[in-house]
XYZ file of C-alpha atoms in Angstrom:
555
model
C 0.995 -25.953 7.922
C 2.090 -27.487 4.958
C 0.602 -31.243 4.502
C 1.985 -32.100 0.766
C 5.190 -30.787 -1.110
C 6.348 -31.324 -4.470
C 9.183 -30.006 -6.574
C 9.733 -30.791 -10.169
C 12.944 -30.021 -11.733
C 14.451 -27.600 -9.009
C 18.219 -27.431 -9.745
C 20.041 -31.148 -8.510
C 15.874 -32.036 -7.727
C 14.083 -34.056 -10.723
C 11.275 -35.371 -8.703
C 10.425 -34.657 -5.047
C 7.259 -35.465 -3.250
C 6.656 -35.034 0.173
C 3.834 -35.851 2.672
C 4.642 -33.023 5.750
C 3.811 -33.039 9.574
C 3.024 -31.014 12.125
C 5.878 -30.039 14.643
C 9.336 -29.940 14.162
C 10.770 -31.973 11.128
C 14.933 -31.697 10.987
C 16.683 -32.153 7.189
C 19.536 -33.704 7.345
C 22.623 -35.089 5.250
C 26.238 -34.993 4.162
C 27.246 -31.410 2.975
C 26.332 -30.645 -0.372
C 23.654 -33.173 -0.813
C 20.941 -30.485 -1.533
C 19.248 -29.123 1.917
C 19.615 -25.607 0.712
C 17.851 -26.357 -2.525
C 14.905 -27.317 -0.371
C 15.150 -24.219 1.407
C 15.473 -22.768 -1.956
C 12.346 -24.307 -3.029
C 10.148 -23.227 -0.334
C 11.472 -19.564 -0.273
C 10.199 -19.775 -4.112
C 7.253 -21.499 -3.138
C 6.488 -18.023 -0.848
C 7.762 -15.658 -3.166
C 11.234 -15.383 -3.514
C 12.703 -13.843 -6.548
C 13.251 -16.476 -9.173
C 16.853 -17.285 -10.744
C 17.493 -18.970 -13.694
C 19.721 -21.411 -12.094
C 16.859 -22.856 -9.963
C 15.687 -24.882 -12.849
C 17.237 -28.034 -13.340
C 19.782 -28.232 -16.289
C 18.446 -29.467 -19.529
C 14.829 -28.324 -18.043
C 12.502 -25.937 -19.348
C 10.953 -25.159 -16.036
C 10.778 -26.065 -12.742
C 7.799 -26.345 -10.463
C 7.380 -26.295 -7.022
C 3.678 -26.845 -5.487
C 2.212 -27.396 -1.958
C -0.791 -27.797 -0.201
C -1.234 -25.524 3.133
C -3.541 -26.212 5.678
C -4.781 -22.791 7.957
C -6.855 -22.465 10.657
C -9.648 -19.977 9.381
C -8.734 -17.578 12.253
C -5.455 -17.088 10.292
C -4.950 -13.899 9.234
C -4.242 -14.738 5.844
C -7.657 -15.642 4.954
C -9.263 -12.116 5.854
C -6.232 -11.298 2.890
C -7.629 -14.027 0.140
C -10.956 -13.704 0.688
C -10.170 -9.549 0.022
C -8.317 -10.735 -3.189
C -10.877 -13.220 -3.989
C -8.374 -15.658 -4.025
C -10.074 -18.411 -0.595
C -11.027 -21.838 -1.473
C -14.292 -23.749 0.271
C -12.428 -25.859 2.852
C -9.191 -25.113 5.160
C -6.659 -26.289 2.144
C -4.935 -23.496 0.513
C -2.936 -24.555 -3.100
C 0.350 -23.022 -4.098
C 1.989 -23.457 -7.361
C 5.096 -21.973 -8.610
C 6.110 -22.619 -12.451
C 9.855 -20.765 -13.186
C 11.050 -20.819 -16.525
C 14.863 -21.762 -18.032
C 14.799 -17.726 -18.724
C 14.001 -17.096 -15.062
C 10.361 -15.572 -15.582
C 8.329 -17.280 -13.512
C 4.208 -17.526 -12.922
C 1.999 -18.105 -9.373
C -0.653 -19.711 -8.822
C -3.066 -19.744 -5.261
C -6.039 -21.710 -5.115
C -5.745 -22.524 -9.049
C -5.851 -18.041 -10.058
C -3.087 -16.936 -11.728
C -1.305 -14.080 -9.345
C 1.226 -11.054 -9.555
C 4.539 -12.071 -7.631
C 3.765 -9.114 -5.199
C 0.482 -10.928 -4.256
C 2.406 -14.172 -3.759
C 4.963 -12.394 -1.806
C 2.201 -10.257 0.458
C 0.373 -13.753 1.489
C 4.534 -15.573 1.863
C 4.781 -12.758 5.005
C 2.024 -13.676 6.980
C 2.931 -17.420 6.572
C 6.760 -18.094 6.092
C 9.502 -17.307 7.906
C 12.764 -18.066 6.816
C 15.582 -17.707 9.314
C 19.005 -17.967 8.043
C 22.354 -18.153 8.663
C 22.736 -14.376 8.183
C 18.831 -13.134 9.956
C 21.437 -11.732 12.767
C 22.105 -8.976 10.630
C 18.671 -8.260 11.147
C 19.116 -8.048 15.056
C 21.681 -5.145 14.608
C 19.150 -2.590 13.186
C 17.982 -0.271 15.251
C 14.276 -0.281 13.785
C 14.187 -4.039 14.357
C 15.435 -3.678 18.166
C 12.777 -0.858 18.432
C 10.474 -3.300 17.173
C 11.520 -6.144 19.404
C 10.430 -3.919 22.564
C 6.796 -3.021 20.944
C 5.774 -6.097 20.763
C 5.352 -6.292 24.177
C 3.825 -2.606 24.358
C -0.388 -2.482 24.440
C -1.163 -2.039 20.722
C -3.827 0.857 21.558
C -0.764 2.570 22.976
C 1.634 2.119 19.972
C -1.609 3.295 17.901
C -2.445 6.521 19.851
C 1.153 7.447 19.889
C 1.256 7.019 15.926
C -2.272 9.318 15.518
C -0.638 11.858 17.845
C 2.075 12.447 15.618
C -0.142 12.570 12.312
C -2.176 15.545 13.974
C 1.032 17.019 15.278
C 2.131 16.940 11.425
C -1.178 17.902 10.118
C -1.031 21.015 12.590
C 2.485 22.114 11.311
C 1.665 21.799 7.869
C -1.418 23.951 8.364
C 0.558 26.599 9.879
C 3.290 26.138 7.158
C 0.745 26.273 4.089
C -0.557 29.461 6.031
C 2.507 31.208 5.984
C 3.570 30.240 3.014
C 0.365 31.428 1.075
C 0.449 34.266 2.962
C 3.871 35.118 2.031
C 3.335 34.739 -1.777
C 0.003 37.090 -1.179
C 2.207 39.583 0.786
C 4.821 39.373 -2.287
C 2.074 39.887 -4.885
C -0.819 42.143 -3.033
C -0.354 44.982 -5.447
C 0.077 43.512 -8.555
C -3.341 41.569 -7.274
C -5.445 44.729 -6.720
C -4.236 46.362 -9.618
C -5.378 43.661 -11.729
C -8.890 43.031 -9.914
C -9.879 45.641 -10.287
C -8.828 46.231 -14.364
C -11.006 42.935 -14.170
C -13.862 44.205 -11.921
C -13.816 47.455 -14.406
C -14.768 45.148 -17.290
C -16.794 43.285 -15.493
C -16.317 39.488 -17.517
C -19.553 36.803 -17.459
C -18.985 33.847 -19.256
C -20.146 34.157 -22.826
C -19.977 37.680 -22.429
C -17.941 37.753 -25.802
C -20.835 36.037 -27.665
C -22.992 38.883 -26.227
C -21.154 41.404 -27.754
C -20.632 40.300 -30.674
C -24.589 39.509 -31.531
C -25.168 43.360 -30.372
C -22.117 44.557 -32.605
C -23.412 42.482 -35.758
C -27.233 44.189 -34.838
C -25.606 47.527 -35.119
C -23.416 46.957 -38.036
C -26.562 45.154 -40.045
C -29.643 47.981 -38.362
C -30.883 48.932 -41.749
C -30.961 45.530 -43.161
C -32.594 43.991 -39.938
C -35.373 46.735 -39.849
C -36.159 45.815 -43.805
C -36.462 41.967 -42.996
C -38.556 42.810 -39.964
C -40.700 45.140 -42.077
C -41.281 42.618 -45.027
C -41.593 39.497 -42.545
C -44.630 41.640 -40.810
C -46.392 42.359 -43.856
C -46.530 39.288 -45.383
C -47.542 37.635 -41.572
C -50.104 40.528 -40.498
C -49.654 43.078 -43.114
C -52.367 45.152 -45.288
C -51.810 43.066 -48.720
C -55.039 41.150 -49.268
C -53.074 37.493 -48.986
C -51.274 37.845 -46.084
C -50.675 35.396 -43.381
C -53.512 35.823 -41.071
C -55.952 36.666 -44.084
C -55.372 33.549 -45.880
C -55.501 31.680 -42.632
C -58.470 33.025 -41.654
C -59.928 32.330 -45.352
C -59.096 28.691 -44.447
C -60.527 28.540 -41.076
C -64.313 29.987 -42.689
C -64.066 27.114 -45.551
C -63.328 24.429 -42.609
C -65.718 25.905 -40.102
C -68.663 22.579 -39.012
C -66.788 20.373 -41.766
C -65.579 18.479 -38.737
C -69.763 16.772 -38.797
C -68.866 15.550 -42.820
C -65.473 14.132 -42.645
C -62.606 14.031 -39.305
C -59.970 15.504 -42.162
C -61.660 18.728 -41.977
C -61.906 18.443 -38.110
C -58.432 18.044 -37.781
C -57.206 20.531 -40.002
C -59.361 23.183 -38.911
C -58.119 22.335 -34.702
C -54.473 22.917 -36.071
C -54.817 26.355 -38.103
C -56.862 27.525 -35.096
C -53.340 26.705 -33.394
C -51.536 28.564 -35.662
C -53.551 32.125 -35.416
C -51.563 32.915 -31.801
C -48.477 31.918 -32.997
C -48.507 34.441 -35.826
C -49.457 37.158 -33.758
C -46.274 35.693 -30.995
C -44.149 35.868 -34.221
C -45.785 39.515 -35.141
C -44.832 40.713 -31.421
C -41.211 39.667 -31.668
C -40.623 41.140 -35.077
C -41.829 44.976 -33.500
C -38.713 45.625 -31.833
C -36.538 44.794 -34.872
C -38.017 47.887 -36.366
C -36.474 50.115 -33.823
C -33.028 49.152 -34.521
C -30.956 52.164 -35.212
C -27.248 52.547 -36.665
C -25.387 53.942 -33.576
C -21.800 54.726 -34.533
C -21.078 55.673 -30.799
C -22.352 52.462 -28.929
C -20.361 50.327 -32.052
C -16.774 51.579 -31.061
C -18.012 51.186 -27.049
C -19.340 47.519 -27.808
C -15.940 46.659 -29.797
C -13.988 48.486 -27.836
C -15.452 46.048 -24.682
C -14.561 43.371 -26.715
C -11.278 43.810 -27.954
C -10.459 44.749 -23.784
C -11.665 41.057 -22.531
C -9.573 39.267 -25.723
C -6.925 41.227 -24.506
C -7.592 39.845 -20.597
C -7.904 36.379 -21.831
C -4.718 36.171 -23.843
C -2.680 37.997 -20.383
C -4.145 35.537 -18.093
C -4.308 32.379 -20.183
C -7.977 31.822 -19.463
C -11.706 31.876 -21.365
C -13.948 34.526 -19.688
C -14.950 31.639 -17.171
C -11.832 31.526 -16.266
C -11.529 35.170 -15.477
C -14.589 35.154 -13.388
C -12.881 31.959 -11.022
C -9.793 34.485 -11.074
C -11.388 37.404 -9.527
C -13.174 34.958 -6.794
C -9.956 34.161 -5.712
C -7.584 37.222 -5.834
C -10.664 38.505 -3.874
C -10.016 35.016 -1.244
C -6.418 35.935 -0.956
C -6.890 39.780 -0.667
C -9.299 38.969 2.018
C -7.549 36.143 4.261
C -4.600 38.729 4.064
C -6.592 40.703 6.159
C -7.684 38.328 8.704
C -4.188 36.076 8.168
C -3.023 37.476 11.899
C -6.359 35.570 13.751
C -5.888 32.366 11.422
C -2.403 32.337 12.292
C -2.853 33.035 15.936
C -5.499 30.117 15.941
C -3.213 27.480 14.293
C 0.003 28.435 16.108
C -2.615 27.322 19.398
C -3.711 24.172 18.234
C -0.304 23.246 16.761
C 1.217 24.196 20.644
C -2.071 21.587 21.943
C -0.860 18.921 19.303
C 2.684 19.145 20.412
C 1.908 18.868 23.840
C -0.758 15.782 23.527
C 2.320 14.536 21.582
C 4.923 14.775 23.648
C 2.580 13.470 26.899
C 1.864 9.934 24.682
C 5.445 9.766 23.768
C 6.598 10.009 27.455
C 3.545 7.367 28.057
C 5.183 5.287 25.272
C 8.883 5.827 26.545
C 7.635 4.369 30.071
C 5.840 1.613 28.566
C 8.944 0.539 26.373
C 11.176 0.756 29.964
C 8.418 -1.473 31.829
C 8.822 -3.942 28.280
C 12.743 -3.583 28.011
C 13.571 -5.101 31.518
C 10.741 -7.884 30.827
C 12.240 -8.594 28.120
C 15.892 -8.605 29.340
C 14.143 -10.976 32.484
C 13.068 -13.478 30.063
C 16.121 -13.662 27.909
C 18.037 -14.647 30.677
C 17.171 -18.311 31.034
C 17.129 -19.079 27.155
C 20.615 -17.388 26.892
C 21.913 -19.579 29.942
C 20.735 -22.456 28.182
C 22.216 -21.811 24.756
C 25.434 -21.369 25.725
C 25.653 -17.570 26.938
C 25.465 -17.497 30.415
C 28.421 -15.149 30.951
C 26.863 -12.725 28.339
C 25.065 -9.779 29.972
C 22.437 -8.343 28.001
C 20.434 -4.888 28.722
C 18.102 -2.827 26.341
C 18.656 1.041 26.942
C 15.889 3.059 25.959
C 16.774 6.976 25.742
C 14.018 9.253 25.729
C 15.471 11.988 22.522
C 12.956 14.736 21.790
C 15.320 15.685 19.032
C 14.794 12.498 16.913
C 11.133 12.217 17.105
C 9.496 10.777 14.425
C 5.975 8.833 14.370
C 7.613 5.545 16.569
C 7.758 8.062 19.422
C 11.222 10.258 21.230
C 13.000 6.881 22.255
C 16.356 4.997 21.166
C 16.503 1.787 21.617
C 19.520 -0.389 21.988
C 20.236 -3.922 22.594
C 23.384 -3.479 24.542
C 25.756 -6.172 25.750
C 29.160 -7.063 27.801
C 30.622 -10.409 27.591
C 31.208 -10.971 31.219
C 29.560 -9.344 34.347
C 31.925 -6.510 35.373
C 32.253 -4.692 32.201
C 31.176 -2.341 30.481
C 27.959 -2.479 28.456
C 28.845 -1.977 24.435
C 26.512 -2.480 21.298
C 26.009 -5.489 20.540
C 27.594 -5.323 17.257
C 30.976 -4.774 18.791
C 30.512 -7.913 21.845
C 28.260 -10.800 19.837
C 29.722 -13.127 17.562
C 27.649 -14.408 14.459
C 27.111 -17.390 16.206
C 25.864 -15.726 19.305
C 23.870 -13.309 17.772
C 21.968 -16.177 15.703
C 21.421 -17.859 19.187
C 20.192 -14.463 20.338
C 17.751 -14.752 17.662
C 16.501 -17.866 18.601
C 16.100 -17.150 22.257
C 14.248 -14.094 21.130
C 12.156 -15.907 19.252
C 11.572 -18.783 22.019
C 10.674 -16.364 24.302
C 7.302 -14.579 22.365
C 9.425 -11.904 21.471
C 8.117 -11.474 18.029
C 4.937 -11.701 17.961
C 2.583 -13.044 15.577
C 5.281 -15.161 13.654
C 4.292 -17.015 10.882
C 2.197 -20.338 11.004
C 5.819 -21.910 9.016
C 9.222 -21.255 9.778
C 12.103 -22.796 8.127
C 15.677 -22.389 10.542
C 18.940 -22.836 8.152
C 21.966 -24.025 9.966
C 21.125 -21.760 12.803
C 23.380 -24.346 14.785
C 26.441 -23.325 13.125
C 29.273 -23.032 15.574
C 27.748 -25.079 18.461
C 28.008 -28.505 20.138
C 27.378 -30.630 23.400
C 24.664 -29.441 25.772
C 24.510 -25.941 23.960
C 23.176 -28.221 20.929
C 20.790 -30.188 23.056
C 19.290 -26.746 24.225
C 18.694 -25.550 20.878
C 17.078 -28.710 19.714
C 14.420 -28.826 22.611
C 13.899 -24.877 22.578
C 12.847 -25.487 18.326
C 10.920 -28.904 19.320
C 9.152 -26.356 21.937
C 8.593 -23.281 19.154
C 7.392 -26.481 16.801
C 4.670 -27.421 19.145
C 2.902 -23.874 18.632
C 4.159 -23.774 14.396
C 5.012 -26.075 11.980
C 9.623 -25.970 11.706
C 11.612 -27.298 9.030
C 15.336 -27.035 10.240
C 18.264 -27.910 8.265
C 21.090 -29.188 10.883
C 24.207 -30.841 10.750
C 23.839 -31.275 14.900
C 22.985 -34.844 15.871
C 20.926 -33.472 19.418
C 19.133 -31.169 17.348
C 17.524 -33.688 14.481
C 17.070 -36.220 17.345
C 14.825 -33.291 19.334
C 12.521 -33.315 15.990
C 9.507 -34.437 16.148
C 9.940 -36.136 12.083
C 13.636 -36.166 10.020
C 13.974 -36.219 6.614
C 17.643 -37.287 5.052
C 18.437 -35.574 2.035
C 20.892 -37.561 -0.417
C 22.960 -36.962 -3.535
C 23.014 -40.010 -5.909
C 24.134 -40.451 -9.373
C 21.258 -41.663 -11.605
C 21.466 -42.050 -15.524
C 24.894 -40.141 -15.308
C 23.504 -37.100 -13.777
C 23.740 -36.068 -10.079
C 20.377 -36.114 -8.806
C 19.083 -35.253 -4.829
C 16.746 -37.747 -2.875
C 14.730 -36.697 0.042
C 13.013 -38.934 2.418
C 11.375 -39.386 5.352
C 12.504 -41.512 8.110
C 11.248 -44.108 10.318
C 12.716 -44.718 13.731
C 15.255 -47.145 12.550
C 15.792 -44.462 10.164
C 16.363 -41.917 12.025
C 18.959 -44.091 14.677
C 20.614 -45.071 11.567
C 20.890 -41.158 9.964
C 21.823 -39.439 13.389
C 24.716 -42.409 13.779
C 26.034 -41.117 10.812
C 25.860 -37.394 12.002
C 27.523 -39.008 15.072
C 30.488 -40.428 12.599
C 29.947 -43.691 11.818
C 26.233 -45.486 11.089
C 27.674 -49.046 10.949
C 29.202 -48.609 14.279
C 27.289 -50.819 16.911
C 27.961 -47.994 19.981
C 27.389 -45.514 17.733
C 24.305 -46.565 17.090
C 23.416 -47.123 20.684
C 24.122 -43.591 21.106
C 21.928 -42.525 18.908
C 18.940 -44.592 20.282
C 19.770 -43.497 23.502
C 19.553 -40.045 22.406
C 16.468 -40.231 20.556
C 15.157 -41.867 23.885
C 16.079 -38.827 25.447
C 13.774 -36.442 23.577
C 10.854 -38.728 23.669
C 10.173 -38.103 20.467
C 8.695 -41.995 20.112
């Protein structure tokens, strides 16, 4: 919940500070004196998109901050500890700085945070539920949605993996066919050209190859001449070649090692030295051999100019030519075996349709069982807010045609206005008004599910009065007890069913118009709820508004 507010500059707001409680806390005041900027504020506070407008007029930003206390079995804190972004105690800081421009910064826990990070952590803990959240009701996702909550997760989960593999089995078979296809559409051109390919017969740096052997051919006498001379000044019969002269060297330094470790040294090294030159000798031979071959030339060219030519057609290095040939060879051969794989996936897509079909009927019976459970416990809150002569039914249609990873089923909040007739959408029976009281008894009822730990309701009153008000008040005081609500009312019953009231005020200070907020104490409160009554100087009025917060026990 949050324990501490403060806004700074937040359009009619110069200066707000605010020590919050648990429960239900009602806002109240004349119309126009700034609830909705609160609202405002803590829809900012959560992530809202800022506007310009929002800061104060002659500002150059405004701020709004707050400290939230969570549980640690909140779910949020699995999220900030995952962005690195949990404190050490139970407090978690907000701060939200928007400029005159309307660029704004976030802060949580004191690091500076992307807008979509703000807004990820405002869903799991603010709910805001306006004058127009109704809307929402009329979707048919969101009525799907209203029946799953109630559904076993495992079996919402299973039915969601049963249509991945049923989409992972089509797409197989589809890939299949369609490779298949193209491979059908291009077998001859394929064979043709593996095996002009297999005929050449490419290995990477095959080229470079080629070319060495072509330059050996093209250079034979030359090569044979440098051999020849390299040999004879290594091993040859001149009287100071290589091996003599080493040798010479070697009898000079033979026991000179005993005189002086230079001599040692130097005669352990040309020893070294004697193998090599014969090595060197031995690799020299077969350059003698080579032979001008005018024949083998034009082949070896020939060779080469034939796997340019390849490369440049198919856009590749001679690497590249070798993958090629692997997998015209892949495609030539799955063609042959295509019937079996095709066989086998048609099978295992027929098993994936029918494990699908047998947890959407599971699903489709579980959402019935949910729907009339749902419908049971709607009944008393709708009595109690006003709609007892509404009838209300979910229809759930089982539609193998519109499958899609929710399951087969349609679901429809359905209602008639009087028992007796005829069950319509809801969109053509419900009101605004009684749609946003649908909401509430939805939501006073468990029907959706892991709601936020704060919830702000905005003149979800609208349109209501007498008993119908005092219902709504005690059905928010009850959702209050298990969440922190702020609600914005102009209802006397429902800010005298809140657990704390705030009175929000416009004032003229220093010639501007500037809004007060503050909280009230009991005499407060009788005093704030007289005026909601009509008049706060009014003796029975005021008696009538003790008497009412009497009523709600609220001290």
């Amino acid at each position: 919940m949050i324990t501490a507010l403060h806004i700074r500059q937040f359009a009619l707001i110069d200066a707000l500070d605010l020590h919050c409680e648990a429960g239900m806390t009602a806002f109240t005041g004349e119309t126009g004196a700034g609830k909705s900027i609160v609202v405002d504020a803590l829809g900012a506070l959560f992530g809202a998109r800022a506007r310009a407008d929002w800061v104060r007029h002659g500002a150059e930003k405004a701020e709004i901050s707050a400290v939230v206390e969570l549980p640690r079995a909140n779910r949020a804190w699995a999220w900030l500890r995952d962005a690195e972004l949990d404190g050490e105690d139970d407090a978690l800081l907000l701060r939200r700085v928007i400029n005159a421009d309307g660029r704004s910064r976030a802060w949580i826990n004191g690091t500076p945070v992307a807008l979509k990070q703000l807004q990820a952590l405002g869903n799991m803990l603010f709910d805001l539920h306006g004058q127009h959240e109704h809307q929402t009701l009329l979707q048919p996702d969101f009525q799907r949605q209203l029946v799953d909550c109630g559904v076993d997760a495992a079996l919402l989960a299973a039915g969601e993996e049963a249509w991945q593999r049923l989409q992972q089995a089509r797409d197989a078979l589809a890939e299949l066919e369609g490779r298949q296809q193209q491979v059908e559409m291009q077998a001859g051109w394929m064979r043709e050209q593996l095996q002009r390919l297999e005929q050449l017969d490419p290995e990477p740096d095959g080229v470079e190859r080629l070319s060495q052997q072509v330059a050996a051919l093209r250079n034979a006498s030359a090569i044979r001449q440098r051999a020849a001379s390299a040999i004879a000044l290594l091993d040859g019969e001149e009287d100071h070649h290589a091996r003599g002269t080493i040798a010479a060297a070697l009898h000079q330094l033979a026991g000179g090692a005993a005189l002086h470790p230079a001599l040692g040294e130097a005669e352990e090294i040309l020893a070294q030295i004697e193998p090599l030159l014969d090595e060197a000798v031995r690799l020299l031979r077969p350059a003698l051999e080579v032979q001008a071959d005018e024949a083998e030339l034009d082949r070896l060219e020939g060779r080469i100019a034939q796997l340019q030519e390849a490369m440049r057609r198919h856009h590749c290095d001679e690497a590249g030519l070798c993958r090629l040939m692997e997998q015209w060879r892949n495609d030539l051969a799955a063609q042959e075996t295509a019937e079996w794989d095709r066989r086998k996936l048609t099978q295992e897509l027929e098993e994936a349709e029918q494990a699908w079909h047998a947890q959407a009927q599971a699903l489709h019976d579980a959402r019935c069982r949910q729907a009339k459970a749902l419908v049971a416990a709607l009944r008393p809150l709708l009595d109690r807010l006003g709609l007892a002569t509404m009838q209300v039914t979910i229809d759930v249609a089982y539609q193998p045609e519109a499958a899609n990873r929710f399951g087969c089923d349609r679901v429809r909040f359905l209602a008639a206005s009087n028992p007796g007739e005829p069950f319509r959408p809801l969109a053509d029976i419900a009101s605004g008004g009684e749609l946003s009281r649908m909401v509430l008894a939805l939501k006073g009822c468990g029907a959706l599910r892991g709601a936020p730990a704060i919830a702000v309701f905005d003149e979800v009153d609208v349109g209501i009065g007498g008993e119908t008000a005092w219902c709504v008040g005690e059905l928010l005081a009850a959702m209050g007890r298990e969440r922190q609500l702020f609600v914005i009312s102009h209802l006397p019953q429902v800010a005298a069913s809140a657990d704390h009231q705030v009175a929000i005020t416009k004032q003229q200070q220093g010639g501007r118009t500037v809004t007060r907020v503050a909280a009230l104490d009991r005499a407060g409160r009788e005093r704030e709820i007289a005026r909601m009554l009509g008049d706060s100087r009014d003796a029975t009025t005021r008696d009538q508004a003790r008497k009412m917060l009497d009523r709600t026990h609220a001290y």
